[in-house]
Amino acid sequence: MNHMTMIGSDGGQGSSLSGTKLHIRLHQPEIIGSRVEFHFDTSHIFSLFRNNKFWFEYPGLEPEDFLMDDLYNIGIGMLTSQLASLSCPSILQIDEPIKRGVKLFWTRYHNSDHVEIISPEKASDNPEKFYEQRKSKSRLTLGNKIALLFGGGKDSLSIASILQDVDLSFGLISLTNPNFGSHSNLEKRREENSFMSIAESQGIDIERIRTNIYIQLRLNMHTELYTACTVPILRKKGYDSLLFSYELCHYYTHMDSSIPRIARFRKSRPETNMLVSSHYKENLNLECNLLNLNYPISEYGAYLILQRRYPDMLPHLLMCESTNERDKKWCLNCTKCAEHVLFNLSVNKVPEIDADLFFENGPWFVNKVKPKLQDRRKKTPG
């Protein structure tokens, strides 16, 4: 691993990588109190990795609450997510025994045939059992103890409202993963401005996870971030359902005939959720179903559910997460803020953001939208 070559985020390096595989070696995760630290070595300098390490922190969990199999599952999932995006073949090496089923799951989940995960083999009755059992009807049912991934926005808030309405008890899992600023500010901002501010007083358990992974790994991840890193909490607290929120409108396909019509957000579709649930059961010995209850709902529909049926929840709606300032609920410079204004105006409701100010002098409109409109006017008068 002493051949150090700079690799861009697309893995392109021309002839210098001809016939060469990229090697990453994941060390045993280190448990320090409630924090789990991951360290790895690389055969080349990757622009998508910073410092070759990342961590997850679980306030409330003790060192004895962590299983090494669960932690390796997190590390393999995160690194395979990054390697899957590279155009060149790569090897992820672990020196400890890992189930074949775990390695098979992550390469199939990421559609990454060019990524090879190698390690000493750990006993496994049938490494493909998780794949064969993925269509079990039980994967589509809610269990007796429900965990809801909660960010404070209209998606997770609408599901929390529905669960309360049908009298299903649930807990919240809140992950803070800032691109900048402190975890403390982001966590406190969510706790003080979202439904979390009243949840505990209603007897709802709240679990918190902190991580620096967006700062250390450059490529954004999809639901694998949450399905992997929540496992220690799911196991410790006995949750048998894990819910997340992505609406139907995100599952678009390309209309350009020159591009294959590939369904987007594949990883949060029902069939992939069943695959993850089977992975939990067969490879990690964890009975927990992963479900996306927002799947048949549009983004606007999630807001309308709140506005028409649960208006008392709207003051606790925190859509914007583009600022790290604890006492600032709306940044005025992101699409979430724009959606808040437009959705409220569409139902003749006064938004928390001054609409005239937002569309006249707000940085989102002035810096992002207005220049595009002016450019379009020049190209297409009228």
Coordinates of C-alpha atoms in Angstrom, one line a residue:
M1 CA 0.0 0.0 0.0
N2 CA 2.9 2.4 -0.6
H3 CA 1.9 3.4 -4.1
M4 CA 0.3 6.7 -3.4
T5 CA -1.6 8.3 -6.3
M6 CA -4.2 11.0 -6.1
I7 CA -7.7 9.7 -7.0
G8 CA -10.6 12.1 -7.8
S9 CA -14.1 11.5 -6.5
D10 CA -15.0 9.7 -9.8
G11 CA -12.0 7.4 -9.5
G12 CA -10.6 8.4 -12.8
Q13 CA -6.8 8.3 -13.1
G14 CA -6.2 7.2 -16.6
S15 CA -3.4 4.8 -17.5
S16 CA -1.7 5.0 -14.2
L17 CA -4.4 2.8 -12.7
S18 CA -4.6 0.4 -15.6
G19 CA -4.9 -3.1 -14.1
T20 CA -4.6 -1.7 -10.6
K21 CA -7.1 -2.3 -7.8
L22 CA -7.6 0.3 -5.1
H23 CA -7.2 -1.1 -1.6
I24 CA -8.8 0.0 1.6
R25 CA -8.2 -1.7 4.9
L26 CA -10.7 -1.2 7.7
H27 CA -9.3 -1.6 11.2
Q28 CA -11.3 -2.9 14.1
P29 CA -13.7 -0.2 15.3
E30 CA -12.6 1.4 18.6
I31 CA -15.2 1.9 21.3
I32 CA -14.5 4.9 23.6
G33 CA -17.4 5.3 26.0
S34 CA -20.5 6.0 23.9
R35 CA -18.4 6.8 20.8
V36 CA -17.4 4.4 18.1
E37 CA -14.4 5.4 16.0
F38 CA -13.6 3.9 12.6
H39 CA -10.1 4.1 11.0
F40 CA -8.9 2.8 7.7
D41 CA -5.8 2.8 5.4
T42 CA -5.9 3.4 1.7
S43 CA -3.5 2.4 -1.1
H44 CA -4.1 5.8 -2.8
I45 CA -5.0 9.3 -1.7
F46 CA -8.7 9.6 -2.3
S47 CA -10.2 13.1 -2.6
L48 CA -13.5 11.8 -1.3
F49 CA -11.9 10.7 2.0
R50 CA -10.6 13.1 4.6
N51 CA -8.3 11.9 7.4
N52 CA -9.3 8.2 6.7
K53 CA -11.6 8.1 9.8
F54 CA -15.1 8.9 11.0
W55 CA -17.1 8.3 14.2
F56 CA -20.6 7.7 15.5
E57 CA -21.7 8.7 19.1
Y58 CA -24.6 7.2 21.0
P59 CA -25.4 9.2 24.1
G60 CA -27.0 6.8 26.6
L61 CA -25.3 3.6 25.4
E62 CA -22.4 2.0 27.3
P63 CA -19.4 0.1 25.8
E64 CA -21.0 -3.2 26.7
D65 CA -24.1 -2.3 24.5
F66 CA -22.1 -2.5 21.3
L67 CA -21.6 -5.8 19.3
M68 CA -18.6 -5.9 17.1
D69 CA -20.6 -7.5 14.3
D70 CA -22.9 -4.4 14.3
L71 CA -20.0 -2.0 14.2
Y72 CA -18.3 -3.8 11.3
N73 CA -21.7 -3.7 9.5
I74 CA -21.6 0.1 9.9
G75 CA -18.1 0.5 8.7
I76 CA -18.5 -1.8 5.7
G77 CA -21.8 -0.1 4.7
M78 CA -20.3 3.4 4.9
L79 CA -17.1 2.6 2.9
T80 CA -18.9 0.5 0.3
S81 CA -21.2 3.4 -0.3
Q82 CA -18.3 5.6 -1.2
L83 CA -16.4 2.9 -3.2
A84 CA -19.6 2.1 -5.2
S85 CA -19.4 5.6 -6.8
L86 CA -15.9 5.0 -8.1
S87 CA -15.4 3.8 -11.7
C88 CA -12.3 1.7 -10.9
P89 CA -12.3 -1.7 -9.1
S90 CA -11.5 -1.7 -5.4
I91 CA -10.9 -4.1 -2.5
L92 CA -12.2 -3.5 1.0
Q93 CA -10.1 -5.6 3.4
I94 CA -11.1 -6.5 7.0
D95 CA -8.7 -8.7 9.1
E96 CA -11.4 -10.0 11.4
P97 CA -13.9 -12.7 10.4
I98 CA -17.1 -11.3 8.7
K99 CA -20.1 -13.3 7.6
R100 CA -20.3 -13.8 3.8
G101 CA -23.9 -12.7 4.0
V102 CA -22.9 -9.3 5.3
K103 CA -20.4 -8.7 2.5
L104 CA -22.8 -10.0 -0.1
F105 CA -25.6 -7.7 1.2
W106 CA -23.6 -4.5 1.0
T107 CA -22.2 -5.2 -2.5
R108 CA -25.7 -6.1 -3.8
Y109 CA -27.4 -3.2 -2.0
H110 CA -25.0 -0.7 -3.6
N111 CA -25.0 -2.5 -7.0
S112 CA -21.2 -2.5 -6.7
D113 CA -19.9 -5.6 -8.5
H114 CA -16.5 -3.7 -8.9
V115 CA -16.1 -3.7 -5.1
E116 CA -14.7 -6.8 -3.5
I117 CA -14.9 -7.2 0.3
I118 CA -12.4 -9.7 1.6
S119 CA -12.0 -11.1 5.1
P120 CA -11.6 -14.4 7.0
E121 CA -14.9 -16.2 6.7
K122 CA -17.2 -16.3 9.6
A123 CA -19.6 -19.3 9.9
S124 CA -22.8 -18.8 8.0
D125 CA -25.4 -21.4 7.2
N126 CA -26.5 -19.8 3.9
P127 CA -25.0 -16.5 2.9
E128 CA -27.8 -15.8 0.3
K129 CA -30.6 -16.5 2.7
F130 CA -31.2 -12.8 3.4
Y131 CA -31.7 -12.4 -0.4
E132 CA -34.0 -15.3 -0.8
Q133 CA -36.2 -14.3 2.1
R134 CA -36.6 -10.7 1.3
K135 CA -40.2 -10.9 0.0
S136 CA -41.6 -12.2 3.3
K137 CA -44.9 -10.5 4.0
S138 CA -43.8 -9.9 7.6
R139 CA -41.4 -7.3 6.2
L140 CA -44.4 -5.0 5.4
T141 CA -46.0 -5.0 8.9
L142 CA -45.5 -2.7 11.8
G143 CA -44.2 -4.3 14.9
N144 CA -45.0 -3.7 18.6
K145 CA -42.2 -1.2 19.2
I146 CA -41.7 1.5 16.6
A147 CA -38.7 3.8 16.0
L148 CA -39.2 6.8 13.8
L149 CA -36.1 8.5 12.2
F150 CA -36.9 12.1 13.0
G151 CA -35.4 15.3 11.5
G152 CA -38.2 17.7 12.4
G153 CA -39.5 18.4 8.8
K154 CA -42.9 17.8 7.3
D155 CA -42.1 14.2 6.3
S156 CA -41.3 12.8 9.7
L157 CA -43.7 15.2 11.5
S158 CA -46.6 14.0 9.4
I159 CA -45.8 10.3 10.2
A160 CA -45.4 11.2 14.0
S161 CA -48.8 12.8 13.8
I162 CA -50.4 9.8 12.1
L163 CA -48.9 7.4 14.6
Q164 CA -50.3 9.4 17.5
D165 CA -53.7 9.6 15.8
V166 CA -54.0 5.8 15.5
D167 CA -52.6 5.4 19.1
L168 CA -49.4 3.6 18.2
S169 CA -46.6 4.2 20.6
F170 CA -43.2 5.0 19.1
G171 CA -39.8 6.5 19.9
L172 CA -37.8 9.0 18.0
I173 CA -34.2 8.6 16.7
S174 CA -32.6 11.9 15.9
L175 CA -29.3 11.9 14.1
T176 CA -27.2 15.1 13.9
N177 CA -24.7 15.1 11.0
P178 CA -23.6 18.7 10.4
N179 CA -21.7 19.8 7.3
F180 CA -20.4 22.7 9.4
G181 CA -20.7 24.1 12.9
S182 CA -21.2 22.1 16.1
H183 CA -23.3 19.1 16.9
S184 CA -24.4 20.8 20.1
N185 CA -26.0 23.8 18.2
L186 CA -27.7 21.6 15.6
E187 CA -29.0 19.2 18.3
K188 CA -30.3 22.0 20.5
R189 CA -31.8 23.9 17.6
R190 CA -33.8 20.8 16.7
E191 CA -34.8 20.0 20.3
E192 CA -36.0 23.6 20.9
N193 CA -37.8 24.3 17.6
S194 CA -39.3 20.9 16.4
F195 CA -41.7 18.4 17.8
M196 CA -38.9 17.1 20.0
S197 CA -39.5 20.1 22.2
I198 CA -42.8 18.5 23.5
A199 CA -42.2 14.8 22.7
E200 CA -40.6 13.8 25.9
S201 CA -43.4 15.5 27.9
Q202 CA -45.8 13.2 26.1
G203 CA -43.9 10.1 27.1
I204 CA -42.1 9.6 23.8
D205 CA -38.6 8.3 24.1
I206 CA -35.9 10.1 22.1
E207 CA -32.6 8.5 21.1
R208 CA -29.8 10.6 19.8
I209 CA -26.9 9.8 17.4
R210 CA -24.1 12.1 16.5
T211 CA -21.6 11.6 13.6
N212 CA -19.0 13.6 11.7
I213 CA -19.4 11.4 8.6
Y214 CA -20.5 14.2 6.2
I215 CA -17.3 16.1 7.0
Q216 CA -15.0 13.0 6.6
L217 CA -16.6 11.2 3.6
R218 CA -17.3 13.6 0.8
L219 CA -20.1 11.8 -1.1
N220 CA -23.6 12.0 0.4
M221 CA -25.2 8.7 1.4
H222 CA -28.9 7.7 1.2
T223 CA -30.8 5.5 3.7
E224 CA -27.8 3.2 4.3
L225 CA -26.5 5.8 6.7
Y226 CA -29.5 5.4 9.0
T227 CA -30.2 1.7 8.4
A228 CA -26.6 0.9 9.4
C229 CA -25.9 3.3 12.2
T230 CA -29.2 2.8 14.1
V231 CA -28.6 -0.9 14.7
P232 CA -27.0 -0.5 18.2
I233 CA -30.0 1.4 19.3
L234 CA -32.5 -0.9 17.7
R235 CA -30.9 -3.8 19.4
K236 CA -30.5 -2.2 22.8
K237 CA -34.0 -0.8 23.0
G238 CA -35.8 -3.7 21.3
Y239 CA -37.3 -1.8 18.4
D240 CA -38.9 -4.1 15.9
S241 CA -39.9 -1.5 13.3
L242 CA -37.7 1.3 11.9
L243 CA -39.6 4.0 9.9
F244 CA -38.2 6.7 7.6
S245 CA -39.7 9.3 5.3
Y246 CA -39.2 9.8 1.6
E247 CA -42.2 10.7 -0.6
L248 CA -43.3 9.3 -3.9
C249 CA -42.3 12.3 -5.9
H250 CA -38.6 11.5 -5.3
Y251 CA -38.9 8.3 -7.3
Y252 CA -38.7 9.9 -10.7
T253 CA -37.1 8.4 -13.8
H254 CA -35.1 10.1 -16.5
M255 CA -37.2 11.3 -19.5
D256 CA -34.2 11.9 -21.8
S257 CA -34.2 8.9 -24.2
S258 CA -30.4 9.0 -24.2
I259 CA -30.3 8.1 -20.5
P260 CA -31.5 4.8 -19.2
R261 CA -34.8 5.1 -17.4
I262 CA -33.6 4.2 -13.9
A263 CA -35.8 4.7 -10.9
R264 CA -34.2 7.2 -8.5
F265 CA -34.1 6.8 -4.7
R266 CA -34.1 3.0 -5.3
K267 CA -32.6 2.4 -1.9
S268 CA -35.8 3.6 -0.1
R269 CA -38.3 1.7 -2.3
P270 CA -40.3 -1.1 -0.6
E271 CA -38.4 -4.0 -2.2
T272 CA -35.1 -2.6 -1.0
N273 CA -36.6 -2.0 2.4
M274 CA -37.5 -5.7 2.5
L275 CA -33.9 -6.6 1.5
V276 CA -32.6 -4.5 4.4
S277 CA -35.1 -6.1 6.8
S278 CA -33.9 -9.6 5.7
H279 CA -30.3 -8.5 6.2
Y280 CA -31.1 -7.4 9.7
K281 CA -32.7 -10.8 10.5
E282 CA -30.4 -13.3 8.7
N283 CA -27.0 -11.6 9.0
L284 CA -27.3 -9.6 12.2
N285 CA -29.9 -11.7 14.1
L286 CA -32.0 -8.6 14.6
E287 CA -35.8 -8.8 14.1
C288 CA -36.7 -5.3 12.8
N289 CA -38.6 -4.3 9.7
L290 CA -37.6 -1.2 7.7
L291 CA -40.6 0.7 6.3
N292 CA -41.1 4.0 4.4
L293 CA -44.6 5.2 5.3
N294 CA -44.3 8.3 3.2
Y295 CA -43.8 6.3 0.0
P296 CA -47.3 6.9 -1.4
I297 CA -47.4 10.6 -0.4
S298 CA -46.1 13.7 -2.3
E299 CA -44.1 16.4 -0.7
Y300 CA -47.0 18.8 -0.8
G301 CA -49.2 16.0 0.4
A302 CA -47.2 15.6 3.6
Y303 CA -47.7 19.3 4.3
L304 CA -51.4 19.1 3.6
I305 CA -51.7 16.2 6.0
L306 CA -50.4 18.5 8.7
Q307 CA -52.4 21.6 7.6
R308 CA -55.7 19.8 7.3
R309 CA -55.7 17.2 9.9
Y310 CA -53.0 18.1 12.5
P311 CA -52.8 21.9 12.5
D312 CA -51.7 21.9 16.1
M313 CA -48.4 20.3 14.9
L314 CA -47.5 23.1 12.5
P315 CA -45.9 25.4 15.1
H316 CA -43.4 22.5 15.7
L317 CA -42.5 22.2 12.0
L318 CA -38.8 22.6 11.4
M319 CA -38.1 22.2 7.7
C320 CA -34.9 24.3 7.4
E321 CA -31.6 22.7 8.5
S322 CA -29.2 24.9 6.5
T323 CA -28.1 26.9 9.5
N324 CA -26.3 25.9 12.7
E325 CA -27.5 28.9 14.7
R326 CA -29.4 27.6 17.7
D327 CA -31.9 30.5 17.9
K328 CA -32.5 30.8 14.1
K329 CA -35.4 28.7 12.8
W330 CA -35.3 29.9 9.1
C331 CA -32.2 30.7 7.2
L332 CA -34.1 32.3 4.2
N333 CA -31.5 30.9 1.9
C334 CA -32.6 27.3 1.2
T335 CA -35.3 25.4 -0.8
K336 CA -36.9 24.2 2.5
C337 CA -37.5 27.8 3.5
A338 CA -39.0 28.5 0.0
E339 CA -41.3 25.4 0.3
H340 CA -42.5 26.6 3.7
V341 CA -43.5 30.0 2.2
L342 CA -45.1 28.5 -0.9
F343 CA -47.0 25.7 0.9
N344 CA -48.4 28.1 3.4
L345 CA -49.5 30.7 0.8
S346 CA -51.1 27.9 -1.2
V347 CA -53.6 27.3 1.6
N348 CA -54.0 31.0 2.5
K349 CA -52.0 30.6 5.7
V350 CA -49.5 33.2 6.8
P351 CA -46.1 31.6 6.9
E352 CA -43.6 32.2 9.7
I353 CA -41.3 33.8 7.2
D354 CA -42.5 37.2 5.8
A355 CA -43.4 36.2 2.2
D356 CA -42.9 39.7 0.8
L357 CA -39.5 40.0 2.4
F358 CA -38.5 36.5 1.3
F359 CA -39.3 37.1 -2.4
E360 CA -38.0 40.7 -2.6
N361 CA -34.9 40.7 -0.5
G362 CA -34.4 37.1 0.8
P363 CA -31.0 35.6 -0.2
W364 CA -32.6 32.5 -1.6
F365 CA -34.5 34.5 -4.2
V366 CA -31.9 37.2 -4.8
N367 CA -28.9 34.9 -5.1
K368 CA -30.3 31.7 -6.5
V369 CA -33.5 32.4 -8.4
K370 CA -33.3 36.0 -9.7
P371 CA -30.0 35.5 -11.7
K372 CA -31.5 32.4 -13.4
L373 CA -34.7 34.4 -14.3
Q374 CA -32.6 37.3 -15.7
D375 CA -30.4 34.9 -17.7
R376 CA -33.5 33.2 -19.1
R377 CA -35.0 36.5 -20.0
K378 CA -32.0 37.4 -22.1
K379 CA -32.0 34.1 -23.9
T380 CA -35.8 33.9 -24.4
P381 CA -37.5 37.3 -24.3
G382 CA -41.0 37.3 -23.0

